[in-house]
CSV table of C-alpha atoms and ligand atoms in Angstrom, one decimal:
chain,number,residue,atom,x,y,z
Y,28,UNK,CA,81.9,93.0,93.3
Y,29,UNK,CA,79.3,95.2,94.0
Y,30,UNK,CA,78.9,97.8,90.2
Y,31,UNK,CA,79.6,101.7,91.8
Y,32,UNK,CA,79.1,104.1,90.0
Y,33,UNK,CA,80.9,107.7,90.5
Y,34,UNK,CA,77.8,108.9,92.4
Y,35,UNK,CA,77.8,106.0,94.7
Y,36,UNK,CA,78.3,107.4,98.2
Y,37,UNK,CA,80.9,104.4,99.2
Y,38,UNK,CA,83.9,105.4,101.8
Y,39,UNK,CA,87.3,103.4,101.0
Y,40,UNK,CA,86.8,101.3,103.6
Y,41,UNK,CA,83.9,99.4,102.5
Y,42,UNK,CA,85.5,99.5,98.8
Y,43,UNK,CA,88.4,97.6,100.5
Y,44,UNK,CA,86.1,95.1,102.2
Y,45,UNK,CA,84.1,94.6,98.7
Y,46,UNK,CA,87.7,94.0,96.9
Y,47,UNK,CA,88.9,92.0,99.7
Y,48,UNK,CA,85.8,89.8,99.4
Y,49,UNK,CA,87.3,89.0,96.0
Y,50,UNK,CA,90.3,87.1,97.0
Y,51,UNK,CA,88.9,84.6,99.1
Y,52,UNK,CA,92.4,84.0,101.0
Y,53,UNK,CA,92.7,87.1,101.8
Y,54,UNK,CA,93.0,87.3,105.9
Y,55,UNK,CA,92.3,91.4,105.6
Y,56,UNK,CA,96.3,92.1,106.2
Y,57,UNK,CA,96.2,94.3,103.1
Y,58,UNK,CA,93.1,95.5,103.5
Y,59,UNK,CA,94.4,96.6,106.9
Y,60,UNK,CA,97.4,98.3,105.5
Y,61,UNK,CA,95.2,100.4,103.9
Y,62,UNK,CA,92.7,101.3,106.3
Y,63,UNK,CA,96.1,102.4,107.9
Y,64,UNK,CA,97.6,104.6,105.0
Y,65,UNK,CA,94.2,106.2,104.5
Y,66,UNK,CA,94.5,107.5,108.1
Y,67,UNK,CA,97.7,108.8,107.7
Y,68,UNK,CA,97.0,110.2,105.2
Y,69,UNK,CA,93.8,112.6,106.3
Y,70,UNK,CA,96.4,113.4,109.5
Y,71,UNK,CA,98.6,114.3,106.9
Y,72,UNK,CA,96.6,116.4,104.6
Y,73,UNK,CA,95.2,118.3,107.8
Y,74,UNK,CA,98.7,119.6,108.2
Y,75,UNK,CA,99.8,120.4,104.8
Y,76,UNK,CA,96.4,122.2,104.2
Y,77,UNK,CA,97.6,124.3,107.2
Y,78,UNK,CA,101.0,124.9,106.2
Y,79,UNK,CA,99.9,128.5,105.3
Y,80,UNK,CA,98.9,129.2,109.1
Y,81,UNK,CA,101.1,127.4,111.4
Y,82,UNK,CA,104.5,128.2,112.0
Y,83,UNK,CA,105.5,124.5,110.3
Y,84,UNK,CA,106.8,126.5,107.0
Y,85,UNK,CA,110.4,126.9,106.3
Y,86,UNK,CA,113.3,124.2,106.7
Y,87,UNK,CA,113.6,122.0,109.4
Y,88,UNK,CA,117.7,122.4,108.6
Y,89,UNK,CA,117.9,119.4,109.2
Y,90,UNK,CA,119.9,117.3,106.3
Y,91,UNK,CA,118.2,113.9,105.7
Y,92,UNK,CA,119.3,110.9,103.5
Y,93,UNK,CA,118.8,112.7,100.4
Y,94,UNK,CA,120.9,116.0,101.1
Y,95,UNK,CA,118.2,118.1,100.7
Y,96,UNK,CA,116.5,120.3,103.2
Y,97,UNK,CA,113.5,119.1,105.0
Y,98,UNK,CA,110.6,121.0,104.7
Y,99,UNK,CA,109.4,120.2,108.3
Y,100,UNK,CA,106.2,118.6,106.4
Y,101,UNK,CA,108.7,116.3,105.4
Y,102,UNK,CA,109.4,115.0,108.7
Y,103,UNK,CA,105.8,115.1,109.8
Y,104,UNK,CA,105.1,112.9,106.8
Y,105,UNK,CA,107.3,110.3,107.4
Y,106,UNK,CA,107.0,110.4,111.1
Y,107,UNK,CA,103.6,110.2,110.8
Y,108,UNK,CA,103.0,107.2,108.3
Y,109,UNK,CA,105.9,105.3,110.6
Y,110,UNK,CA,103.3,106.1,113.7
Y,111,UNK,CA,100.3,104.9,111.8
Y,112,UNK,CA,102.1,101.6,110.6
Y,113,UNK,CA,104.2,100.1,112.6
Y,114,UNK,CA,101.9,98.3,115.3
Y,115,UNK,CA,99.5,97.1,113.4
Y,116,UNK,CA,101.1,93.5,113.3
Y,117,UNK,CA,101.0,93.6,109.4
Y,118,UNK,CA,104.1,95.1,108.5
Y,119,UNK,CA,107.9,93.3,109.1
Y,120,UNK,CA,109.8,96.2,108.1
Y,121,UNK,CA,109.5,99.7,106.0
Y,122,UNK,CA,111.8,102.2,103.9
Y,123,UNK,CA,111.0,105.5,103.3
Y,124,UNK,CA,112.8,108.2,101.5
Y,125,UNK,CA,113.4,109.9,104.6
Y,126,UNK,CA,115.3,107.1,106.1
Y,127,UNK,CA,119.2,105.9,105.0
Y,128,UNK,CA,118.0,102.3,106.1
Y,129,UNK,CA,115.2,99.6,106.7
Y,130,UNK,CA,112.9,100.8,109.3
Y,131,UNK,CA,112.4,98.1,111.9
Y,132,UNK,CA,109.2,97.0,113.8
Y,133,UNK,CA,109.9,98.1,117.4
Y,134,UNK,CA,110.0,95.1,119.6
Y,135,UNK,CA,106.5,95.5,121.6
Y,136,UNK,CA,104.8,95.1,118.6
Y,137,UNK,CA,104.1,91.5,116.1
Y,138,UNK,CA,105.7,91.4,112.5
Y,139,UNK,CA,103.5,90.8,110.1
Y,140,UNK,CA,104.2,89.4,106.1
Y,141,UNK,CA,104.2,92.5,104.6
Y,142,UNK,CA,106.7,95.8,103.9
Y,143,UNK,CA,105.4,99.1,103.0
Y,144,UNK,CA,107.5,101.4,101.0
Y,145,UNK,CA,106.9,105.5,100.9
Y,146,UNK,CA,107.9,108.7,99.7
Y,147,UNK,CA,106.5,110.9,102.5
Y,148,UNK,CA,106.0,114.0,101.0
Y,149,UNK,CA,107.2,113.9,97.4
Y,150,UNK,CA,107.9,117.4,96.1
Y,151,UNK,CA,107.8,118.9,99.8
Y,152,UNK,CA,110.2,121.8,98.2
Y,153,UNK,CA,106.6,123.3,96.1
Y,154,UNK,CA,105.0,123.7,99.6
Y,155,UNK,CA,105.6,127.3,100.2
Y,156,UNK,CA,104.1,128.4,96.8
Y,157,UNK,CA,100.9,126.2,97.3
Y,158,UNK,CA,101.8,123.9,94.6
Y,159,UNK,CA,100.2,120.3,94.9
Y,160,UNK,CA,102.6,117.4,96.6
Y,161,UNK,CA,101.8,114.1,97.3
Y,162,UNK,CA,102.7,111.0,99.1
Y,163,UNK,CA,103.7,107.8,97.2
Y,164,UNK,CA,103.5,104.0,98.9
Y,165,UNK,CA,104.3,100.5,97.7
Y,166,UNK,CA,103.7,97.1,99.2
Y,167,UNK,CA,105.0,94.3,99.0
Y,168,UNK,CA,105.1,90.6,100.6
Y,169,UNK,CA,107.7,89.8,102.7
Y,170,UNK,CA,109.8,86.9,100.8
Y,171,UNK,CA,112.6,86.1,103.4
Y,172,UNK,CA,112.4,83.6,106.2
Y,173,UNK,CA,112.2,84.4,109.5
Y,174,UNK,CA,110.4,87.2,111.7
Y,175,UNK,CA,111.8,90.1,110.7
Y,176,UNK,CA,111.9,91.9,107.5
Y,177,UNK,CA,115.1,92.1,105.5
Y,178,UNK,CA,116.6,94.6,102.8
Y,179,UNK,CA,116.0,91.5,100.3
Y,180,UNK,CA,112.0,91.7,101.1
Y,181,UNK,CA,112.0,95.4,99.5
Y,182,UNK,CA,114.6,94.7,96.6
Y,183,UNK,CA,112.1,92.6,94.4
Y,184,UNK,CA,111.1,94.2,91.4
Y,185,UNK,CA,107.6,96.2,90.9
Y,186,UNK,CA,105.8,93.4,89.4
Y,187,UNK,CA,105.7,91.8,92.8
Y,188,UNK,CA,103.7,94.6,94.5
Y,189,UNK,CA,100.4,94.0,95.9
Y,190,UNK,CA,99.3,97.3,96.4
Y,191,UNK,CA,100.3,100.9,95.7
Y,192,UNK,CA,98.9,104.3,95.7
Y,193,UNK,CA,99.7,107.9,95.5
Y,194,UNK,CA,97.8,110.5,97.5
Y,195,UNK,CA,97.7,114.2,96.2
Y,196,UNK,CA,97.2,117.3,98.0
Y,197,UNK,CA,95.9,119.5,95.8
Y,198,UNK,CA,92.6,121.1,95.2
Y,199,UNK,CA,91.2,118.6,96.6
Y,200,UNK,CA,92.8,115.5,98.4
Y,201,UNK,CA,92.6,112.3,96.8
Y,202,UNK,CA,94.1,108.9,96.9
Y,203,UNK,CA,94.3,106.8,94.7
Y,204,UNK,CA,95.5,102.8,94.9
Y,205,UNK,CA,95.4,99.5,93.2
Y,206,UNK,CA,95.8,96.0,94.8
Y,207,UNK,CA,95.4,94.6,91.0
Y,208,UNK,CA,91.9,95.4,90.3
Y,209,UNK,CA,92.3,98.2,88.3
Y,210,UNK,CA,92.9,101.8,89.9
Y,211,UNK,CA,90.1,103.4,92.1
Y,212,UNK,CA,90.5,107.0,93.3
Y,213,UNK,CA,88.3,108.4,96.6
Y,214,UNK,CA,88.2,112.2,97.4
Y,215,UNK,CA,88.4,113.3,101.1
Y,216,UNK,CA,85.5,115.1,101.9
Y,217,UNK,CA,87.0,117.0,104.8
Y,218,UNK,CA,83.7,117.6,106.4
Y,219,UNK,CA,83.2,114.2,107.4
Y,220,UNK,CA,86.9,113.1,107.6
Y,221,UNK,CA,85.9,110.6,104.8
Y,222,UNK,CA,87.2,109.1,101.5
Y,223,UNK,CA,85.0,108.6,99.2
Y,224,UNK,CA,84.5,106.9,95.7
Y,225,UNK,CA,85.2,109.3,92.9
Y,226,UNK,CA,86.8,108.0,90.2
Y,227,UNK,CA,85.9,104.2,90.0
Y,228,UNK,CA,87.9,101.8,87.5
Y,229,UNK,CA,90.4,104.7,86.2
Y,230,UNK,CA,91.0,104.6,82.3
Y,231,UNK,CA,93.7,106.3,81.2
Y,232,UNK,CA,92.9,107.7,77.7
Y,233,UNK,CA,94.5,106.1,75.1
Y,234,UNK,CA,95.3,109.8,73.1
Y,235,UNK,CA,97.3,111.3,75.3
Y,236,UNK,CA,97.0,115.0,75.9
Y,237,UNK,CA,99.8,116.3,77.3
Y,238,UNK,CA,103.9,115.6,77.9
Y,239,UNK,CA,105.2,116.8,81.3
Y,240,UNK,CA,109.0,117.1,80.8
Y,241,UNK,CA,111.6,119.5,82.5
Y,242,UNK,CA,112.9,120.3,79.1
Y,243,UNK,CA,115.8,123.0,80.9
Y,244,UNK,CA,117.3,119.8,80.9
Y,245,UNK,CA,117.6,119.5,76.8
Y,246,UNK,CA,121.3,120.3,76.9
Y,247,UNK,CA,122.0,118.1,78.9
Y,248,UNK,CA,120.1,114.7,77.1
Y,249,UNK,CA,120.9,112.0,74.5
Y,250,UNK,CA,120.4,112.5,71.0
Y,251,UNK,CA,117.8,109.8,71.0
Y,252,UNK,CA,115.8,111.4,74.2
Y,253,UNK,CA,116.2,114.9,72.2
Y,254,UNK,CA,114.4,113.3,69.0
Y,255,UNK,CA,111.9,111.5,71.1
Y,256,UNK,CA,110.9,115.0,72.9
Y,257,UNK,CA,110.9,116.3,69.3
Y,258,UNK,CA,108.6,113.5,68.3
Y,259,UNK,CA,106.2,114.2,71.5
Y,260,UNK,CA,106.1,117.7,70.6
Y,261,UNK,CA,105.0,117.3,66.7
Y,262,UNK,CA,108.1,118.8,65.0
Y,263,UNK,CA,108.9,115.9,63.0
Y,264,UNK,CA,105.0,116.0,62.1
Y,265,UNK,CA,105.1,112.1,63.1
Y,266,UNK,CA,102.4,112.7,65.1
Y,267,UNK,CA,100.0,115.2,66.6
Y,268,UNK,CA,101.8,117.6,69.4
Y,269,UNK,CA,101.3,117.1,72.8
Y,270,UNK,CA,100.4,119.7,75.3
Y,271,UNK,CA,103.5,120.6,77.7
Y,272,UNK,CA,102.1,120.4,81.3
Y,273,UNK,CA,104.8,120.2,83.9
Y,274,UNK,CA,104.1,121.2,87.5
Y,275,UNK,CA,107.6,120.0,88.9
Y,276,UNK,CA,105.8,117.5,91.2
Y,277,UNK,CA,105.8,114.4,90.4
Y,278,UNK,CA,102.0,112.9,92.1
Y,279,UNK,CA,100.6,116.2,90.3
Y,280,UNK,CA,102.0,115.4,87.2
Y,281,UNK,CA,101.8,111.8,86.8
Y,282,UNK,CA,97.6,112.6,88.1
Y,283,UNK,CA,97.0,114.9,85.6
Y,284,UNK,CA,98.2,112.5,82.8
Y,285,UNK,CA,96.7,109.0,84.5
Y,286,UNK,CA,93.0,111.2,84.1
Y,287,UNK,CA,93.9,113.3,80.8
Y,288,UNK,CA,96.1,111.4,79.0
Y,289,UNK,CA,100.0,111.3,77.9
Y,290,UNK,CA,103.1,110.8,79.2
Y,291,UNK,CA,105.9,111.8,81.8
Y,292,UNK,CA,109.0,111.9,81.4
Y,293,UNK,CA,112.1,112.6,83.5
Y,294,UNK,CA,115.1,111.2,81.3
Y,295,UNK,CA,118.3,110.5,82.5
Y,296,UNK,CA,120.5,113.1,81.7
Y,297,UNK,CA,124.5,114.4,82.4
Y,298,UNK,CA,123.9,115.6,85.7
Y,299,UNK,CA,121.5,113.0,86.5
Y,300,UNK,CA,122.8,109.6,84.4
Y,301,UNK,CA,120.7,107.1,86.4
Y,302,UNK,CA,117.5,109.4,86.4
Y,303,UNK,CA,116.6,111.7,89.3
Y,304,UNK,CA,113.6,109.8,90.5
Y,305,UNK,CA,113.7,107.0,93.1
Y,306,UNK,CA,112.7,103.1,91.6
Y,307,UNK,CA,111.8,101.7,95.0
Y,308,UNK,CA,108.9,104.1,96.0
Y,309,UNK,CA,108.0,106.7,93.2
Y,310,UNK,CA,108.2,105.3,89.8
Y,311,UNK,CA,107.2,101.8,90.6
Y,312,UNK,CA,104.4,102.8,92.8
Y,313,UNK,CA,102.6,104.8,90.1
Y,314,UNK,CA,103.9,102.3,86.9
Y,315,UNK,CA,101.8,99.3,89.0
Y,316,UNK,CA,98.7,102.2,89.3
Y,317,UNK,CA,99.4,103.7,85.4
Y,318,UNK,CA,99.6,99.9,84.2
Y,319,UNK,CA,96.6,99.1,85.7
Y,320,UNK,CA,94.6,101.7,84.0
Y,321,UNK,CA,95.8,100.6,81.0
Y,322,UNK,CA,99.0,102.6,80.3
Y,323,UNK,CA,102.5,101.5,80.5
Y,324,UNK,CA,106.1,102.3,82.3
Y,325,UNK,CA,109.4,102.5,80.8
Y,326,UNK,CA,112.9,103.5,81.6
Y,327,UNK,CA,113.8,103.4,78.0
Y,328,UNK,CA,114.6,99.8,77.8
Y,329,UNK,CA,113.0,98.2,79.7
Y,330,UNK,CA,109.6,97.9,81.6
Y,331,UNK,CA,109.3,99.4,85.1
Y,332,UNK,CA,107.8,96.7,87.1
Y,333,UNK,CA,110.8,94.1,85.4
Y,334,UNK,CA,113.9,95.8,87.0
Y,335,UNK,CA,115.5,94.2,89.7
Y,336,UNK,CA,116.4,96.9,92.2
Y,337,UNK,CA,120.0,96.4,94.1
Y,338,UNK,CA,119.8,99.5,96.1
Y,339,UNK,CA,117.2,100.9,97.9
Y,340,UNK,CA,117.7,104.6,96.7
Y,341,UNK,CA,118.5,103.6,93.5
Y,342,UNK,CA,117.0,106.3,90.8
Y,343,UNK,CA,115.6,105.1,87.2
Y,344,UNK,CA,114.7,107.0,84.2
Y,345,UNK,CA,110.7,107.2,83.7
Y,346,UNK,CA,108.6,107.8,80.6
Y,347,UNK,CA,105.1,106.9,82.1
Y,348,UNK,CA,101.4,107.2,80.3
Y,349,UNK,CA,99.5,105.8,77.6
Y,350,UNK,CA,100.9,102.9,75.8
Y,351,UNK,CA,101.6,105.0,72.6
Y,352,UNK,CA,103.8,107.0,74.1
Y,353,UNK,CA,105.4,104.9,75.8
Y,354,UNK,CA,105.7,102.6,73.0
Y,355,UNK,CA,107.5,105.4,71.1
Y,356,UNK,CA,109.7,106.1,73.8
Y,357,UNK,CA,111.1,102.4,73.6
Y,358,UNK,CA,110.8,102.4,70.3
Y,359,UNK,CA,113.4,105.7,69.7
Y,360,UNK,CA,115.3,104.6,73.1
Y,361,UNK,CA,116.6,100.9,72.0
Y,362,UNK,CA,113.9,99.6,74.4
Y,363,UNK,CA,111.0,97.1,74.9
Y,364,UNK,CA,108.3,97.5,77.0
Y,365,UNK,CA,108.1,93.4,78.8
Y,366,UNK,CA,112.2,92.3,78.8
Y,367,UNK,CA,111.5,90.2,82.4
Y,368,UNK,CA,113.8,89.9,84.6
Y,369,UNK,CA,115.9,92.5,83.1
D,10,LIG,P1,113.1,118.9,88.4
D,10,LIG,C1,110.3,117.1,93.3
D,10,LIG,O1,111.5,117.6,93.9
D,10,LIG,C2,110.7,115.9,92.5
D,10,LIG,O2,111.3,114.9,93.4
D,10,LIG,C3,109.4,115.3,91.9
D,10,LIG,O3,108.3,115.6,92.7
D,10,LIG,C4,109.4,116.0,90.6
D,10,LIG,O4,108.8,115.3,89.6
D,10,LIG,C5,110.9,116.2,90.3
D,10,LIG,O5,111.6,116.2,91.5
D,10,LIG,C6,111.1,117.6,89.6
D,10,LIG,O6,112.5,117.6,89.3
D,10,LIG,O7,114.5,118.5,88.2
D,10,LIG,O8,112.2,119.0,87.2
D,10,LIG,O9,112.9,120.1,89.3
């Protein structure tokens, strides 16, 4: 593997190639995926960083799986990633949050032995006041016989993901992935339509700066999650406080903490008693990235990547970040952070 450094000028698709080149199996399916992803996502970030201008603001009215409104960046998102995926002969099948179902391959195009798993446009409902969303994938191989891909191939747990990345739309856009290597982030430089190395080998810092929690919730939590928010925030003087930082979207949060350090947390709670964010695509998408920069993904009892999904909508509790904190989050929620196959 060729050493970069962050002034390297190297594009993500040679990065790809040089991480491909370290799996000698690898027949450049994944490395294809993402060549694809990266391309949706530049068409996407064209169009969110226009949303100002063209007339795409507002609601689409149009109620999708969720029961939310969709932004019509929503359905742009999704309609574009479908577009960008689904005939390049490596995918058997997709979900996205967007979508009720499994997404098919159409028939005119070959199945590959991979599914790709997305939230679209995570946060869409911060785009009118210019606040940084992001796009979330997952991939996984396919594990069932046949052509075709099956709701069994996506409901494996996160630990069986070969890829995943976020991309954020923010000051600048970025995406970030991992295929196991440790977690590489590339900046778009929109004046050559390029990603390009910016943050090789991310390290999450192991004192954690900040806690991003929607504490309106309080009223609403456990006794245990209230102490533990207590603990995060120093007034049991167990440790040193945190910093709250909470945007309110989650690929803005969670990339704030991954490069300064701390955790994220969206408990479960009485209006929410499974957690509000999805398993599938959001929180084990970014625990395989966090874990690979050396932090660590929790529910409360058990790891992320362990679960063993049986829907694909489901929704999880998260506490996400460096290993202290989430080691105190198991540690005051009953949990442990490596219970497989739980
Ligand atoms: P709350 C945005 O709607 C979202 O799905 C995530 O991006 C974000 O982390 C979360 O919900 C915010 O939820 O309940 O704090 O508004």
């Amino acid at each position: 593997m060729v050493q970069h450094t962050a002034t390297s000028v190297v594009t993500i698709e040679r990065y790809i190639i040089e991480q491909e080149r370290l799996h000698p199996e690898a027949t450049g399916e994944l490395s294809g995926i993402l060549y694809d992803v990266a391309l949706a996502a530049k068409m996407i970030a064209s169009k969110v960083r226009r949303a100002g201008l063209a007339d795409i603001l507002g609601s689409a009215d149009a109620e999708n799986v969720q029961g939310e409104i969709q932004q019509k960046l929503d359905v742009f998102a999704n309609e574009t990633l479908i577009r960008a995926m689904d005939h390049g002969g490596r995918l058997c099948a997709m979900a996205s949050e967007e979508e009720p179902g499994i997404i098919q391959i159409p028939d005119n195009f070959r199945c590959g032995k991979y599914v790709l798993l997305f939230d679209p446009l995570d946060g869409s409902s911060n785009i009118d006041v210019n606040v940084p969303v992001g796009t979330i994938f997952s991939v996984m191989r396919k594990i069932t016989r046949g052509t075709r891909g099956e709701m069994e191939d996506m409901l494996q747990p996160g630990r069986r993901q070969v890829a995943a990345g976020y991309i954020i739309y923010g000051s600048s856009t970025m995406l970030v992935y991992t295929t196991g290597q440790g977690a590489h982030g590339f900046t778009l430089d929109p004046s050559i339509g390029e990603f390009l190395l910016s943050h090789p080998d991310i390290r999450i810092p192991a004192v954690g700066r900040y806690l991003s929690v929607n504490d309106s919730y309080e009223q609403f939590w456990e006794e245990p999650v209230k102490a533990l928010m207590r603990r995060y925030r120093g007034l049991d003087g167990e440790r040193k406080p945190l910093n709250v930082r909470y945007v309110g979207s989650l690929v803005a949060d969670i990339h704030r903490n991954l490069l300064g350090g701390g955790v994220f947390a969206y408990p479960a709670n009485q209006k929410s008693p499974k957690g509000k964010l999805r398993l599938l695509y959001e929180a084990n998408p970014l625990s395989f990235i966090v874990e690979q920069a050396g932090g660590a993904a929790t529910n409360g009892t058990n790891r992320i990547l362990d679960i063993y999904p049986t829907d694909l909508h489901q929704r999880t509790p998260l506490y996400i970040g460096g290993v202290d904190e989430v080691e105190q989050a198991t540690a005051m929620l009953g949990g442990a952070l490596s219970n497989v196959g739980a």
